Structures are given as structure tokens and as C-alpha cells.
mmCIF file of C-alpha atoms in Angstrom:
data_model
loop_
_atom_site.group_PDB
_atom_site.id
_atom_site.type_symbol
_atom_site.label_atom_id
_atom_site.label_comp_id
_atom_site.label_asym_id
_atom_site.label_seq_id
_atom_site.Cartn_x
_atom_site.Cartn_y
_atom_site.Cartn_z
ATOM 1 C CA MET A 30 19.183 2.421 -8.195
ATOM 2 C CA LYS A 31 21.982 4.856 -9.008
ATOM 3 C CA TYR A 32 20.996 7.999 -10.861
ATOM 4 C CA VAL A 33 22.112 11.549 -11.512
ATOM 5 C CA GLU A 34 20.023 13.778 -9.291
ATOM 6 C CA ARG A 35 18.110 16.199 -11.472
ATOM 7 C CA ASN A 36 18.022 19.853 -10.545
ATOM 8 C CA VAL A 37 14.256 20.137 -10.958
ATOM 9 C CA LYS A 38 11.980 21.777 -8.421
ATOM 10 C CA VAL A 39 8.905 19.681 -7.702
ATOM 11 C CA ILE A 40 5.800 20.840 -5.882
ATOM 12 C CA PHE A 41 3.321 18.047 -5.315
ATOM 13 C CA PRO A 42 -0.211 19.280 -6.003
ATOM 14 C CA LYS A 43 -3.053 18.555 -3.618
ATOM 15 C CA SER A 44 -5.870 16.372 -4.972
ATOM 16 C CA ARG A 45 -4.160 16.231 -8.366
ATOM 17 C CA ALA A 46 -1.751 13.871 -10.061
ATOM 18 C CA LEU A 47 1.747 14.981 -11.013
ATOM 19 C CA ALA A 48 2.286 14.065 -14.680
ATOM 20 C CA VAL A 49 5.952 13.919 -15.713
ATOM 21 C CA VAL A 50 6.134 14.087 -19.496
ATOM 22 C CA GLY A 51 8.970 14.576 -21.924
ATOM 23 C CA PRO A 52 10.848 13.094 -24.851
ATOM 24 C CA ARG A 53 11.940 9.496 -24.952
ATOM 25 C CA ARG A 54 15.202 8.751 -23.131
ATOM 26 C CA ALA A 55 15.183 12.044 -21.227
ATOM 27 C CA GLY A 56 15.463 10.200 -17.912
ATOM 28 C CA LYS A 57 11.850 10.109 -16.712
ATOM 29 C CA THR A 58 12.148 6.685 -15.065
ATOM 30 C CA TYR A 59 15.292 7.633 -13.157
ATOM 31 C CA PHE A 60 13.661 10.911 -12.156
ATOM 32 C CA LEU A 61 10.749 8.882 -10.827
ATOM 33 C CA PHE A 62 13.175 6.941 -8.618
ATOM 34 C CA GLN A 63 14.599 10.250 -7.397
ATOM 35 C CA LEU A 64 11.084 11.351 -6.422
ATOM 36 C CA TRP A 65 10.453 7.973 -4.809
ATOM 37 C CA ASP A 66 13.513 8.357 -2.593
ATOM 38 C CA ALA A 67 12.378 11.837 -1.585
ATOM 39 C CA ILE A 68 8.812 10.723 -0.840
ATOM 40 C CA ASP A 69 9.313 7.338 0.815
ATOM 41 C CA SER A 70 12.909 6.116 0.979
ATOM 42 C CA GLU A 71 11.890 3.091 3.084
ATOM 43 C CA ARG A 72 9.210 2.046 0.550
ATOM 44 C CA LYS A 73 6.606 1.433 3.244
ATOM 45 C CA LYS A 74 3.679 3.405 1.857
ATOM 46 C CA SER A 75 4.395 3.626 -1.839
ATOM 47 C CA LEU A 76 4.251 1.516 -4.954
ATOM 48 C CA TYR A 77 6.160 1.832 -8.229
ATOM 49 C CA VAL A 78 4.779 0.146 -11.348
ATOM 50 C CA ASN A 79 6.478 0.067 -14.760
ATOM 51 C CA PHE A 80 3.800 -0.516 -17.377
ATOM 52 C CA GLU A 81 6.356 -1.435 -20.015
ATOM 53 C CA ASP A 82 6.924 -4.659 -18.073
ATOM 54 C CA PRO A 83 5.851 -7.458 -20.453
ATOM 55 C CA ARG A 84 3.962 -9.138 -17.611
ATOM 56 C CA LEU A 85 1.547 -6.204 -17.596
ATOM 57 C CA ILE A 86 0.697 -6.277 -21.296
ATOM 58 C CA GLY A 87 -3.066 -6.159 -21.666
ATOM 59 C CA ALA A 88 -3.670 -4.885 -18.130
ATOM 60 C CA THR A 89 -6.864 -2.884 -17.623
ATOM 61 C CA SER A 90 -7.959 -0.326 -15.052
ATOM 62 C CA SER A 91 -9.823 -3.132 -13.258
ATOM 63 C CA ASP A 92 -6.579 -5.118 -13.008
ATOM 64 C CA LEU A 93 -4.905 -2.087 -11.446
ATOM 65 C CA ILE A 94 -7.575 -1.816 -8.765
ATOM 66 C CA GLU A 95 -7.048 -5.514 -7.989
ATOM 67 C CA MET A 96 -3.282 -4.891 -7.831
ATOM 68 C CA LEU A 97 -3.903 -2.157 -5.249
ATOM 69 C CA ARG A 98 -6.050 -4.492 -3.159
ATOM 70 C CA ILE A 99 -3.303 -7.140 -3.175
ATOM 71 C CA TYR A 100 -0.699 -4.547 -2.213
ATOM 72 C CA TYR A 101 -2.765 -3.537 0.820
ATOM 73 C CA SER A 102 -3.143 -7.156 1.902
ATOM 74 C CA LEU A 103 0.558 -8.001 1.482
ATOM 75 C CA LEU A 104 1.707 -5.063 3.606
ATOM 76 C CA ASN A 105 -1.124 -5.374 6.114
ATOM 77 C CA HIS A 106 -2.038 -1.720 5.710
ATOM 78 C CA PRO A 107 -5.320 -0.709 7.383
ATOM 79 C CA LYS A 108 -8.020 0.116 4.901
ATOM 80 C CA GLY A 109 -7.825 3.782 4.009
ATOM 81 C CA THR A 110 -4.035 4.155 4.472
ATOM 82 C CA LYS A 111 -2.891 6.876 2.076
ATOM 83 C CA LEU A 112 -0.263 5.749 -0.408
ATOM 84 C CA THR A 113 1.958 7.231 -3.077
ATOM 85 C CA LEU A 114 1.707 5.490 -6.438
ATOM 86 C CA LEU A 115 4.325 6.053 -9.124
ATOM 87 C CA LEU A 116 3.018 4.840 -12.470
ATOM 88 C CA ASP A 117 5.694 4.688 -15.167
ATOM 89 C CA GLU A 118 4.623 4.841 -18.844
ATOM 90 C CA VAL A 119 1.021 4.761 -17.695
ATOM 91 C CA GLN A 120 -0.332 5.379 -21.214
ATOM 92 C CA MET A 121 0.351 1.698 -21.962
ATOM 93 C CA VAL A 122 -2.815 0.740 -20.034
ATOM 94 C CA GLU A 123 -6.155 1.364 -21.648
ATOM 95 C CA GLY A 124 -8.373 3.305 -19.294
ATOM 96 C CA TRP A 125 -5.478 4.369 -17.044
ATOM 97 C CA GLU A 126 -7.119 7.725 -16.383
ATOM 98 C CA LYS A 127 -10.026 5.993 -14.605
ATOM 99 C CA PHE A 128 -7.588 4.321 -12.219
ATOM 100 C CA VAL A 129 -5.776 7.609 -11.540
ATOM 101 C CA ARG A 130 -9.044 9.404 -10.792
ATOM 102 C CA TYR A 131 -10.048 6.484 -8.527
ATOM 103 C CA LEU A 132 -6.807 6.940 -6.571
ATOM 104 C CA LEU A 133 -7.134 10.711 -6.326
ATOM 105 C CA ASP A 134 -10.730 10.453 -5.116
ATOM 106 C CA ARG A 135 -9.457 8.310 -2.210
ATOM 107 C CA GLY A 136 -6.741 10.753 -1.222
ATOM 108 C CA HIS A 137 -3.701 8.952 -2.589
ATOM 109 C CA ARG A 138 -0.724 10.806 -4.078
ATOM 110 C CA VAL A 139 -0.158 9.888 -7.738
ATOM 111 C CA VAL A 140 2.786 10.487 -10.056
ATOM 112 C CA VAL A 141 2.551 9.342 -13.676
ATOM 113 C CA THR A 142 5.071 9.429 -16.489
ATOM 114 C CA GLY A 143 4.664 9.099 -20.214
ATOM 115 C CA SER A 144 6.559 9.803 -23.400
ATOM 116 C CA SER A 145 5.529 13.084 -24.960
ATOM 117 C CA SER A 146 4.862 11.283 -28.250
ATOM 118 C CA LYS A 147 2.021 9.398 -26.548
ATOM 119 C CA LEU A 148 1.120 11.499 -23.527
ATOM 120 C CA LEU A 149 1.088 15.203 -24.274
ATOM 121 C CA SER A 150 0.315 17.929 -21.754
ATOM 122 C CA LYS A 151 -2.993 18.721 -23.438
ATOM 123 C CA GLU A 152 -3.951 15.034 -23.430
ATOM 124 C CA VAL A 153 -3.229 14.785 -19.702
ATOM 125 C CA ALA A 154 -5.436 17.821 -19.080
ATOM 126 C CA THR A 155 -8.195 16.334 -21.228
ATOM 127 C CA VAL A 156 -8.311 12.772 -19.906
ATOM 128 C CA LEU A 157 -7.881 13.738 -16.251
ATOM 129 C CA ARG A 158 -10.293 16.683 -16.545
ATOM 130 C CA GLY A 159 -8.240 19.157 -14.570
ATOM 131 C CA ARG A 160 -6.970 16.574 -12.071
ATOM 132 C CA ALA A 161 -3.272 16.796 -13.013
ATOM 133 C CA VAL A 162 -0.349 19.196 -13.031
ATOM 134 C CA THR A 163 2.225 18.647 -15.776
ATOM 135 C CA LEU A 164 5.982 18.724 -15.235
ATOM 136 C CA ASN A 165 8.012 18.714 -18.453
ATOM 137 C CA LEU A 166 11.309 16.848 -18.054
ATOM 138 C CA TYR A 167 14.007 17.542 -20.632
ATOM 139 C CA PRO A 168 17.501 16.105 -21.165
ATOM 140 C CA PHE A 169 20.273 17.272 -18.824
ATOM 141 C CA SER A 170 20.798 21.005 -18.380
ATOM 142 C CA LEU A 171 24.316 22.413 -18.668
ATOM 143 C CA PRO A 172 24.754 22.569 -14.843
ATOM 144 C CA GLU A 173 23.707 18.906 -14.641
ATOM 145 C CA VAL A 174 26.221 17.917 -17.329
ATOM 146 C CA LEU A 175 28.920 19.890 -15.508
ATOM 147 C CA MET A 176 28.049 18.014 -12.315
ATOM 148 C CA VAL A 177 28.404 14.675 -14.135
ATOM 149 C CA ARG A 178 31.812 15.814 -15.399
ATOM 150 C CA GLY A 179 32.906 16.671 -11.868
ATOM 151 C CA LEU A 180 32.563 20.435 -12.247
ATOM 152 C CA LYS A 181 29.547 20.651 -9.890
ATOM 153 C CA GLY A 182 27.683 23.125 -12.073
ATOM 154 C CA GLU A 183 29.381 26.074 -10.399
ATOM 155 C CA LEU A 184 30.775 29.167 -12.062
ATOM 156 C CA PRO A 185 34.145 28.097 -13.488
ATOM 157 C CA SER A 186 37.411 29.145 -11.931
ATOM 158 C CA LEU A 187 40.453 29.893 -14.061
ATOM 159 C CA GLU A 188 41.576 26.287 -13.607
ATOM 160 C CA THR A 189 38.301 24.786 -14.774
ATOM 161 C CA ARG A 190 37.297 27.324 -17.421
ATOM 162 C CA GLY A 191 38.901 25.311 -20.230
ATOM 163 C CA ARG A 192 37.156 22.097 -19.141
ATOM 164 C CA THR A 193 33.852 23.953 -18.835
ATOM 165 C CA ARG A 194 34.174 25.299 -22.361
ATOM 166 C CA GLY A 195 34.905 21.789 -23.553
ATOM 167 C CA VAL A 196 31.737 20.496 -21.903
ATOM 168 C CA LEU A 197 29.710 23.328 -23.450
ATOM 169 C CA ARG A 198 31.148 22.537 -26.881
ATOM 170 C CA GLU A 199 30.291 18.863 -26.366
ATOM 171 C CA CYS A 200 26.683 19.728 -25.450
ATOM 172 C CA LEU A 201 26.308 21.971 -28.492
ATOM 173 C CA GLU A 202 27.589 19.237 -30.771
ATOM 174 C CA TRP A 203 26.035 16.120 -29.221
ATOM 175 C CA GLY A 204 23.164 17.383 -27.078
ATOM 176 C CA SER A 205 22.627 16.351 -23.475
ATOM 177 C CA TYR A 206 20.513 13.214 -23.428
ATOM 178 C CA PRO A 207 21.502 11.408 -20.211
ATOM 179 C CA GLU A 208 22.815 8.287 -21.941
ATOM 180 C CA THR A 209 25.022 10.264 -24.318
ATOM 181 C CA VAL A 210 26.503 12.216 -21.401
ATOM 182 C CA LEU A 211 27.082 9.124 -19.266
ATOM 183 C CA GLN A 212 28.337 6.958 -22.157
ATOM 184 C CA PRO A 213 30.105 9.349 -24.549
ATOM 185 C CA GLU A 214 31.832 6.458 -26.315
ATOM 186 C CA LEU A 215 28.408 5.226 -27.514
ATOM 187 C CA ARG A 216 26.720 8.573 -28.152
ATOM 188 C CA ARG A 217 26.633 8.262 -31.937
ATOM 189 C CA GLU A 218 24.806 4.932 -31.749
ATOM 190 C CA ILE A 219 22.525 6.138 -28.935
ATOM 191 C CA LEU A 220 21.513 9.280 -30.832
ATOM 192 C CA ARG A 221 20.864 7.257 -33.990
ATOM 193 C CA GLU A 222 18.571 4.956 -32.012
ATOM 194 C CA ILE A 223 16.729 7.908 -30.391
ATOM 195 C CA LEU A 224 16.245 9.478 -33.833
ATOM 196 C CA GLU A 225 14.872 6.252 -35.283
ATOM 197 C CA LEU A 226 12.489 5.801 -32.328
ATOM 198 C CA THR A 227 11.320 9.403 -32.573
ATOM 199 C CA SER A 228 10.713 9.274 -36.318
ATOM 200 C CA SER A 229 8.878 5.920 -36.208
ATOM 201 C CA PRO A 230 5.084 5.966 -35.839
ATOM 202 C CA PRO A 231 3.790 5.373 -32.248
#
């Protein structure tokens, strides 16, 4: 999957989950793929699950444990092989925190994502009882937008100063949600949709 590499420093905690939270459409799923490439580019000891997949509607923590068992059997991993599990929009599953604690207790590395409207930092701390470290992911920073525009996020030279000011003006006017930066011709419609989603009840 193609993505804009985010300039975010990540330190994976020991014996704790990494919880990536942030506003809707800030790029959490693509950031998860960036982490996946860094952790296990060959996908031999890792599993990504998107819980917004309609096939997983109604899944329970017991279903997730069964999913893990099937994964082990399909890849012929010896029992006890340590895995990395990337659980996208995990708050969609009732009892997800039990599954995450189950994984952590067995030494697996766990990364979870969730929209801040449904999975706040304090809620992560509460449901995982001190078993998670929160990473807040926001829309693109100015250096990231400059990189997308081909300016590499460096200090501008005389030749690029005008373009850099234009990018800064664009960010001040339209913000820096990834989709609006990558599809400027649709940014008005995209921002309207984000606003409607944000203002609607969860």
C-alpha cells in the first residue's frame, strides 16, 4: 500500500500495547501500514485486522482468540511464537481489551488504533489498566505537507521560498488532513464530510 511516510518517532513499549489514537481521517490506518513495514515487511510473524470490515461485525473477544489459533495453524508457527498484531479500529469489538491483555500476557507485541471520538487516551488507560502507551496521531505537519509538495520539508531556499509560503497559506486556510493535501481539488467536499462525521453522534 502506498502512503506518505509520517515523521513520527515511535518507541514500542515492553509488555504494553501501543495505542494510536487521533481524529477521524488523520491517517491512522496508513500509519499502521507504515509501522507494519518497519516491524515485519515480509509479513511472516504479524497480523493486521481491520475491525471496520463488515465480515467482522458482531465479533467478540472469543472470536479473536479463535482467529489467532487459526492464524497459527495456517502459517505452521510453533506454539508460543511471538507475533505482532495490528488491530485497526479495535473499539468496534465488544470486550477488545480482554483480547489485548490476553496477547500481552503471552508476550506478543500489540498495536491498536481507534478514533478519538470513541477511544480516548483516558479510556485506553482505564480499560487496559496501565497496559498501554498512547501515541496521538494528528493530520500532516507542515514539513510533511512540504514533502508531499516536493519541497522535502527542508528550510526553503530563495527559489522555493515563494512555493513554501504558498503551502503555508494553503495549510492555514484548508488545514492539513491527509486527503485534503493529496486531493486538493476535492478538499471542500472532504472537509464538509469530516465536519459532518465529527458533529454526528457516535
